[in-house]
Coordinates of N, CA and C in Angstrom, one line a residue:
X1418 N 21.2 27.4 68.0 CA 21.8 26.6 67.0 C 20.9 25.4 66.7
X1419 N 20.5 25.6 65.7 CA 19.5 24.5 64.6 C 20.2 23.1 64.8
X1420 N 19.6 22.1 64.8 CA 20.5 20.7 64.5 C 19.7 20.2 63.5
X1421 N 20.2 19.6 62.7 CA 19.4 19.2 61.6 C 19.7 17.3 61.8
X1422 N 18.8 16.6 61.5 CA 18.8 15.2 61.0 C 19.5 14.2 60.2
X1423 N 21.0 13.5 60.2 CA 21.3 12.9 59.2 C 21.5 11.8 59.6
X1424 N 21.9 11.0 58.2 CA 22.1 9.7 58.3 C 23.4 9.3 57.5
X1425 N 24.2 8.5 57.1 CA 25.2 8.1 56.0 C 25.2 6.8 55.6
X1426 N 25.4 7.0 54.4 CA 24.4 5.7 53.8 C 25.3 5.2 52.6
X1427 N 25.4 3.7 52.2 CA 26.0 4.0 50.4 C 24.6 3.6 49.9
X1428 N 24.4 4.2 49.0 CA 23.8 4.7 47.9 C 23.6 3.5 46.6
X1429 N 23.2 2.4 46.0 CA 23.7 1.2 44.7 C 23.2 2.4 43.5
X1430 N 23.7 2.0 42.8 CA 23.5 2.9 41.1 C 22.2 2.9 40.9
X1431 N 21.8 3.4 40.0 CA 20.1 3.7 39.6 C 19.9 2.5 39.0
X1432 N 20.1 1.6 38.4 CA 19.0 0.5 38.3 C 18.7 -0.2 39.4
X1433 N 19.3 -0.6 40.2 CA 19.3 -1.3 41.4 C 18.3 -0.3 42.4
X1434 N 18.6 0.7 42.1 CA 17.7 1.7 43.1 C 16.0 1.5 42.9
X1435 N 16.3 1.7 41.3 CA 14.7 1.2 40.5 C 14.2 0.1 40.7
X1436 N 15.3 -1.0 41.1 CA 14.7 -2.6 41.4 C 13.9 -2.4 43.4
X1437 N 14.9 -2.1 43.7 CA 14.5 -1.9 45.4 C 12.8 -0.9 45.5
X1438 N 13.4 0.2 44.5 CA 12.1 0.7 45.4 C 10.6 0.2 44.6
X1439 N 10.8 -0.7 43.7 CA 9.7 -1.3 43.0 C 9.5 -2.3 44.2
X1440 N 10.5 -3.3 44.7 CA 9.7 -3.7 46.2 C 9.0 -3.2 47.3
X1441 N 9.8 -1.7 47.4 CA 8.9 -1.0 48.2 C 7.9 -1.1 48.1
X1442 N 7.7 -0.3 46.7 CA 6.1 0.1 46.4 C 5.2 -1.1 46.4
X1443 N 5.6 -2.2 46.0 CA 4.9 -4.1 45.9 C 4.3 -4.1 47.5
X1444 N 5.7 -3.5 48.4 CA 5.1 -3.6 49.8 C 4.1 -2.3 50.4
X1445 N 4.3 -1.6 49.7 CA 3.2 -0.3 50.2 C 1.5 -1.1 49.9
X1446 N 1.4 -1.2 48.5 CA 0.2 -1.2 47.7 C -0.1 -3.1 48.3
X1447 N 0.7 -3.6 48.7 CA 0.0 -5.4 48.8 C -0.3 -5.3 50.5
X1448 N 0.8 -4.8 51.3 CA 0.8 -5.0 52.8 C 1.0 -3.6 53.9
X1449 N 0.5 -2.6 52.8 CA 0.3 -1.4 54.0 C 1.6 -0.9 54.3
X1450 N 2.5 -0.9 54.1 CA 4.2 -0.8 54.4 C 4.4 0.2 53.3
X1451 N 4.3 1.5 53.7 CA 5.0 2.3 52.7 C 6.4 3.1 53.2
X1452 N 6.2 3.2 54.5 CA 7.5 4.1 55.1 C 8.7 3.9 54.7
X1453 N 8.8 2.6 54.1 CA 10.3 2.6 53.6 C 10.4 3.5 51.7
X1454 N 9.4 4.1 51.9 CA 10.1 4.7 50.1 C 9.6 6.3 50.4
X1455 N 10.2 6.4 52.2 CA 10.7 8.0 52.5 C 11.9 8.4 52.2
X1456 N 12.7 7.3 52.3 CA 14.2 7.5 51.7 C 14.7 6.9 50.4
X1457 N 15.8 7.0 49.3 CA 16.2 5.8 48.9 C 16.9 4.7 49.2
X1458 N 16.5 3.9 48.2 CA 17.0 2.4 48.4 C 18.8 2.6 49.0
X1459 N 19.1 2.2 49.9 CA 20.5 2.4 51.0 C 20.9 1.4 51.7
X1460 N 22.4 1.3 52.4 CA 22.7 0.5 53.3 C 23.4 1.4 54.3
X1461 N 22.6 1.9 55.3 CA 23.1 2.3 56.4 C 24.2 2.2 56.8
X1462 N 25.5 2.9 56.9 CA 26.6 3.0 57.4 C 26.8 3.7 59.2
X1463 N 26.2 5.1 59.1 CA 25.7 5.4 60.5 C 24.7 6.3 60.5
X1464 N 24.1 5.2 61.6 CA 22.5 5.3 61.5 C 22.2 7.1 62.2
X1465 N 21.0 7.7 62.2 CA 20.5 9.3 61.9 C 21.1 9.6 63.4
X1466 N 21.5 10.7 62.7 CA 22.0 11.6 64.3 C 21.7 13.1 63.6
X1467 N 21.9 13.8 65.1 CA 21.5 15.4 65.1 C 22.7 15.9 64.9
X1468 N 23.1 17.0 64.5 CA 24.2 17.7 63.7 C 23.7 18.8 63.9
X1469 N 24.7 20.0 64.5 CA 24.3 21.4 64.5 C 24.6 22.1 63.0
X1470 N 23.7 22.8 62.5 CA 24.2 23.3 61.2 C 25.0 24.3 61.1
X1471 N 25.5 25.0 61.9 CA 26.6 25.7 62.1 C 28.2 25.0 61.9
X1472 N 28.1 23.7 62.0 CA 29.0 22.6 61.8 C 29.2 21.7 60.4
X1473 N 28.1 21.8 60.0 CA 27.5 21.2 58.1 C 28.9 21.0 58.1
X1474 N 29.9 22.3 57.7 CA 31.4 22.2 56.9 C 32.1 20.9 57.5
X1475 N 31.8 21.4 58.8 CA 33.4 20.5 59.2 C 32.9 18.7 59.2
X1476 N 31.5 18.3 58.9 CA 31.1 17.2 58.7 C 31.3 16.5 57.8
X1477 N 31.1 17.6 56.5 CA 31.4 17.2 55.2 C 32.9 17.3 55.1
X1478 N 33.7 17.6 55.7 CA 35.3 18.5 55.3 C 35.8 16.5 55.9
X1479 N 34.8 16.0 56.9 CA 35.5 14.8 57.7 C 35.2 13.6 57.0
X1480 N 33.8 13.8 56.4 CA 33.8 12.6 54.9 C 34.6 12.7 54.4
X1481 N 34.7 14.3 53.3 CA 35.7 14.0 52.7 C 37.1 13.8 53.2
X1482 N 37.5 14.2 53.8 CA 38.7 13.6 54.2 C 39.1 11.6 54.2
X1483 N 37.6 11.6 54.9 CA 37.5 9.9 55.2 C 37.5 9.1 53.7
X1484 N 36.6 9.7 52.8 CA 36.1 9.1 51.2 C 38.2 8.9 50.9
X1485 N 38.8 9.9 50.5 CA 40.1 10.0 49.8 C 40.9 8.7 50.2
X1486 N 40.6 8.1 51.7 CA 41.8 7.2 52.1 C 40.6 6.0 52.1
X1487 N 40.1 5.7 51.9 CA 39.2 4.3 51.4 C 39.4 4.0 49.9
X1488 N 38.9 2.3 49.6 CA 39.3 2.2 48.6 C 37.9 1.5 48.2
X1489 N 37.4 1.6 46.6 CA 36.6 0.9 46.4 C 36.4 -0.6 46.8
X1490 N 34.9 -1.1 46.7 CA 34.8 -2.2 47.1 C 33.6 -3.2 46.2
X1491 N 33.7 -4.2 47.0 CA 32.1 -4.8 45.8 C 31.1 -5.3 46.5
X1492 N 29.6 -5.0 46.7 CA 28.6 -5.3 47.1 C 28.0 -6.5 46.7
X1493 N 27.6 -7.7 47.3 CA 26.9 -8.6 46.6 C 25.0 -8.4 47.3
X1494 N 24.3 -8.5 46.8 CA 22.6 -8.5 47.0 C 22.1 -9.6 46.9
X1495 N 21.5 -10.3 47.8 CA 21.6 -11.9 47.7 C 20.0 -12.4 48.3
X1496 N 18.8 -12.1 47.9 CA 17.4 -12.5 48.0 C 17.0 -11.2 48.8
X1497 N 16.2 -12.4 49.9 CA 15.6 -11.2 51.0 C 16.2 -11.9 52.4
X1498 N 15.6 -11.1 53.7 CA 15.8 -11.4 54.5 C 14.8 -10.6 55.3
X1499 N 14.6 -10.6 57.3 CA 13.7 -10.6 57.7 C 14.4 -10.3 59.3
X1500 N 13.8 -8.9 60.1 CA 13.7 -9.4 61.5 C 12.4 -9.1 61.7
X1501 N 12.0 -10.1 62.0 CA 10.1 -10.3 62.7 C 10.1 -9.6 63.9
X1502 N 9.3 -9.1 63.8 CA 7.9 -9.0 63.2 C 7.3 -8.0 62.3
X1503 N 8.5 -7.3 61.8 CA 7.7 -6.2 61.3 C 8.9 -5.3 60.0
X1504 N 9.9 -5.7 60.0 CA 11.2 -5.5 58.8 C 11.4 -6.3 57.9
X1505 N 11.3 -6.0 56.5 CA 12.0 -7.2 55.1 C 12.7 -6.0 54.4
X1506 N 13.8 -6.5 54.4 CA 14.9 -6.3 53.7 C 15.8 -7.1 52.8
X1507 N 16.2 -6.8 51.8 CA 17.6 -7.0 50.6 C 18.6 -7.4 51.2
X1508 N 18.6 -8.7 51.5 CA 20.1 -9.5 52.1 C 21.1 -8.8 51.5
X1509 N 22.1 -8.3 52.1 CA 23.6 -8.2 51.9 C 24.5 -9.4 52.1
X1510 N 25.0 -10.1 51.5 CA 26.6 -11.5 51.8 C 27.0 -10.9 52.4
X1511 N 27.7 -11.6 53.4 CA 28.7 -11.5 54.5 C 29.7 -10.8 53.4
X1512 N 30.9 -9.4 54.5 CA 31.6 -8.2 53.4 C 32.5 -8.0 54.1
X1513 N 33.4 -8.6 54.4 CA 34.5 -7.7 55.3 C 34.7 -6.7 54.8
X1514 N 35.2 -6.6 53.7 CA 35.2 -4.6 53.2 C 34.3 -3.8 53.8
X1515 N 32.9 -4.3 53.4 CA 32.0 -3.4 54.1 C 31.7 -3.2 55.0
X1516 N 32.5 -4.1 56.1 CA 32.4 -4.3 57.8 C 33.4 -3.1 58.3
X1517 N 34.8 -3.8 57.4 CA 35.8 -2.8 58.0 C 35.7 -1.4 57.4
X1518 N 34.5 -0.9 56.1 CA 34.8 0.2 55.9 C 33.9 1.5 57.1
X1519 N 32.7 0.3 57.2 CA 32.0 0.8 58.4 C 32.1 1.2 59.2
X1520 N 33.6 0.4 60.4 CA 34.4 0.5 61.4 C 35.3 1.6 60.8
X1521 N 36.0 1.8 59.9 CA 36.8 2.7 59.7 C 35.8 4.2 60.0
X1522 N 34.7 4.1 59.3 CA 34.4 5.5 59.0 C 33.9 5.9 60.7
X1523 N 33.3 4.8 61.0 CA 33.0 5.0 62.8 C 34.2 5.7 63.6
X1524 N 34.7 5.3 63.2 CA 36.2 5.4 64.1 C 36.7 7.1 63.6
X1525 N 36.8 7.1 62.9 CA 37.2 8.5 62.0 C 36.1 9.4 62.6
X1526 N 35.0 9.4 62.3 CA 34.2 10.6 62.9 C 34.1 10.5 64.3
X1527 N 34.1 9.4 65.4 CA 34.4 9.7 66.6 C 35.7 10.3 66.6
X1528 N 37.0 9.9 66.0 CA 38.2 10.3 66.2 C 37.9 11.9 66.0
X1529 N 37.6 12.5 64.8 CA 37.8 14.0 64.3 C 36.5 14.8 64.7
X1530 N 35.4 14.1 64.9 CA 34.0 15.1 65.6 C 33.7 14.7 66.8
X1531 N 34.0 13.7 67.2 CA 33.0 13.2 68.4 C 31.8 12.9 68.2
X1532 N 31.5 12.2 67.2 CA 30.6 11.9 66.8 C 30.2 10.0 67.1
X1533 N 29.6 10.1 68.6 CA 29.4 8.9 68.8 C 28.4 8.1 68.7
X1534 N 28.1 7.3 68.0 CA 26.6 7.0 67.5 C 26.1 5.5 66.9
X1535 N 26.4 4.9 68.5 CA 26.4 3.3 68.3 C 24.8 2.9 68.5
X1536 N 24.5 1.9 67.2 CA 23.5 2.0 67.6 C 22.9 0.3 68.2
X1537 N 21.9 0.3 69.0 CA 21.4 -0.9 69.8 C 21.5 -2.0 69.0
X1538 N 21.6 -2.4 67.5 CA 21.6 -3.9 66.8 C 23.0 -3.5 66.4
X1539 N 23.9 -3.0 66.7 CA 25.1 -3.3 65.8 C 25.1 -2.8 64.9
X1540 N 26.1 -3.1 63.6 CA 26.1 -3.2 62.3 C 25.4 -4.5 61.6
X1541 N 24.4 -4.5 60.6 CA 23.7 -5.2 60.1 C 23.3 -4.8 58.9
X1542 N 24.7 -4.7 57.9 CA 23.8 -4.7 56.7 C 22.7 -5.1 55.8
X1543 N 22.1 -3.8 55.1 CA 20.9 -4.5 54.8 C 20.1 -3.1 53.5
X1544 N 19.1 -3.3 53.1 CA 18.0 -2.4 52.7 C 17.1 -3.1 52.3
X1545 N 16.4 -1.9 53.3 CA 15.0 -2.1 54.2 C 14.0 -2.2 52.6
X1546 N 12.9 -3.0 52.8 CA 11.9 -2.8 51.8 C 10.6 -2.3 52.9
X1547 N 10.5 -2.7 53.9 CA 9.2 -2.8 54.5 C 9.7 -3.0 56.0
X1548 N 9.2 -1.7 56.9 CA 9.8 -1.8 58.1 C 8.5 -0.7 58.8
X1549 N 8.4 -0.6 60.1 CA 7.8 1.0 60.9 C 6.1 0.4 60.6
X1550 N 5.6 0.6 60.0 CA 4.4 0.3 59.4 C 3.8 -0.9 58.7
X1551 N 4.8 -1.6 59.1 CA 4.2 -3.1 58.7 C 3.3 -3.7 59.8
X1552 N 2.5 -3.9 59.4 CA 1.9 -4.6 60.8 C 1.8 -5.9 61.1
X1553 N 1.9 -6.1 62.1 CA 2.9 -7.6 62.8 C 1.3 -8.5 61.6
X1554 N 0.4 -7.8 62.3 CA -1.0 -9.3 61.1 C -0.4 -9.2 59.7
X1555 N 0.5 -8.5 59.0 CA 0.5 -8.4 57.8 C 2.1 -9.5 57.7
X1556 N 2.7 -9.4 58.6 CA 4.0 -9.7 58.1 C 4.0 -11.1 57.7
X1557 N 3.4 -12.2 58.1 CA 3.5 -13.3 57.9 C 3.1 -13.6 55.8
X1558 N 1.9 -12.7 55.5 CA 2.0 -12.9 54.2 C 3.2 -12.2 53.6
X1559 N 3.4 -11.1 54.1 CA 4.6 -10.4 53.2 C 6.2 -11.0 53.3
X1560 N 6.7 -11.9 54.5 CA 7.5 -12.3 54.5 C 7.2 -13.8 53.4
X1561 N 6.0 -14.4 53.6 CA 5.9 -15.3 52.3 C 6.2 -14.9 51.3
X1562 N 6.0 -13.3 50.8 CA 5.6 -13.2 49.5 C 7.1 -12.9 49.3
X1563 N 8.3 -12.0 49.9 CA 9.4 -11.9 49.8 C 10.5 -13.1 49.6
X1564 N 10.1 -13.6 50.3 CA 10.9 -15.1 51.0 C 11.0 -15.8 49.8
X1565 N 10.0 -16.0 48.4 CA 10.1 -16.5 47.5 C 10.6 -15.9 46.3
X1566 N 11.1 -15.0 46.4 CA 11.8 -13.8 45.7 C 12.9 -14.3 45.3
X1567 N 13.5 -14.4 44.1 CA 15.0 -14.6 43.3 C 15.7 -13.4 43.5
X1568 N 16.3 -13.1 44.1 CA 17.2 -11.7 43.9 C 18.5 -11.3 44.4
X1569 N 19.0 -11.3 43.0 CA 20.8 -11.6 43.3 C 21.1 -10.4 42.2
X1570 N 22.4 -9.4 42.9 CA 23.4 -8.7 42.3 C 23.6 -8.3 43.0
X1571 N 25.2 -7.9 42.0 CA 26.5 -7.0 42.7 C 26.7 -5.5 42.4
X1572 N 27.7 -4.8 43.1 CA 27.9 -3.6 42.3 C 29.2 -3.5 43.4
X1573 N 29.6 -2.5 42.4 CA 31.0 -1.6 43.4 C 30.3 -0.2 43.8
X1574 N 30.6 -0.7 45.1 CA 30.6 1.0 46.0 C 31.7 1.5 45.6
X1575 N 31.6 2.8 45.3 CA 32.3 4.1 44.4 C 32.1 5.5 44.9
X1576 N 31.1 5.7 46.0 CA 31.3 6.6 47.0 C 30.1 6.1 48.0
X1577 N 29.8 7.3 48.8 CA 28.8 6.8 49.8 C 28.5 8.2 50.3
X1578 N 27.2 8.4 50.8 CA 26.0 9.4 50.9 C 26.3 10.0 51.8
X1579 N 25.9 11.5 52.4 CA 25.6 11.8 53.5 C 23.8 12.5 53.2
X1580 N 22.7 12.2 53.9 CA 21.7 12.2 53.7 C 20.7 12.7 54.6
X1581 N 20.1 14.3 54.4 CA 19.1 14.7 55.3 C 17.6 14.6 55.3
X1582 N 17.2 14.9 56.7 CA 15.5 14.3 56.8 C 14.5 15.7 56.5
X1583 N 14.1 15.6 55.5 CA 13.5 17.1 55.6 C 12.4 17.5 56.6
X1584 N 11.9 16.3 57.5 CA 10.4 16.7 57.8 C 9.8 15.7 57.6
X1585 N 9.6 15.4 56.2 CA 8.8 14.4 55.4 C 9.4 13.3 54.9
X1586 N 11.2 13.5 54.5 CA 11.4 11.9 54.1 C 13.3 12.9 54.0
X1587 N 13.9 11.3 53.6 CA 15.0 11.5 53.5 C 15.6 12.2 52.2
X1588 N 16.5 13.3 52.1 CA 17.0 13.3 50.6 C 18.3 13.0 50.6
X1589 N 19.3 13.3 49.7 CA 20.7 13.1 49.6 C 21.5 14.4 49.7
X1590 N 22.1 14.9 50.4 CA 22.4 16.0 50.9 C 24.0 16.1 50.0
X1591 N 24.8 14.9 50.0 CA 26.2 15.4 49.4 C 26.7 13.6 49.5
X1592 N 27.3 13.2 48.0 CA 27.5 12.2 48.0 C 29.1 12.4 48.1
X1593 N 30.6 11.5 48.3 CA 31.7 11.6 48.7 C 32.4 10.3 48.2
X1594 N 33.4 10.6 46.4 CA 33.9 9.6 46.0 C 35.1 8.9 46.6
X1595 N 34.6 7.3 46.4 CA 36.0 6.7 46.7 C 37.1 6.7 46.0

């Protein structure tokens, strides 16, 4: 039995996606940091776990289930932010929606799969611009160069991702409306 790599993620609309991974790339091409534009621009809901593919259905059958009884919500994007020495990311505002949608959906796939998958920092939302391959000598200019960054917007979450690793990077495997 194969296990394949996923992750679940929401997903911001395509301009927003185009704004993020233009930081990426600012951070690949200025400070060596490309690993973050293996995936797209996301906010981690629960972070990558192994999944036997013999099971794909009943994972997707438990989103969907989960997507129908949630309700939309609104995202606010609010500059940058930083854990040193080696992560810059797209501040997220403090979200109770998005805390308790997090906790809901946690709860739900441990409840219907057993799917337990707490991870060591908690919940911390965020999207990553520059993380894995940053190198601690580089961070101190790239968090300068971030840190002065204007960057503010909102959107409504309207569904949210389930998302596999192929090998080489992340794709989007099946998105699941609110």
């Amino acid at each position: 039995m194969l296990s394949e790599l996923y992750f679940i993620a929401i997903i911001p609309p395509a301009e927003l996606q185009a704004e993020v991974t233009a930081f990426k790339q600012y951070a690949a091409q200025h400070f060596g940091s490309s690993h973050a534009l293996k995936s797209p621009p996301h906010i981690t809901l629960i972070p990558p776990f192994r999944w036997p593919d013999d099971r794909l259905a009943q994972l997707n059958y438990a989103l969907a289930n989960h997507s129908i009884q949630a309700e939309r919500f609104s995202i606010d994007l609010q500059h940058f932010s930083s854990f040193p020495p080696s992560v810059i990311y797209v501040n997220i505002s403090p979200n109770e929606h998005l805390n308790s949608f997090q906790n809901q959906l946690k709860k739900h796939l441990a409840t219907t799969l057993g799917l337990q998958n707490e991870s060591t920092f908690g919940f911390h939302p965020h999207m990553t611009v520059a993380f894995k391959d940053l190198k601690e000598s580089h961070f101190p200019d790239a968090w300068a160069y971030f840190s002065r960054q204007q960057y503010q917007r909102s959107f409504q979450v309207s569904s949210y991702t389930l998302l596999s690793h192929t090998g080489q990077f992340w794709q989007i495997d099946q998105s699941f409306d609110l």
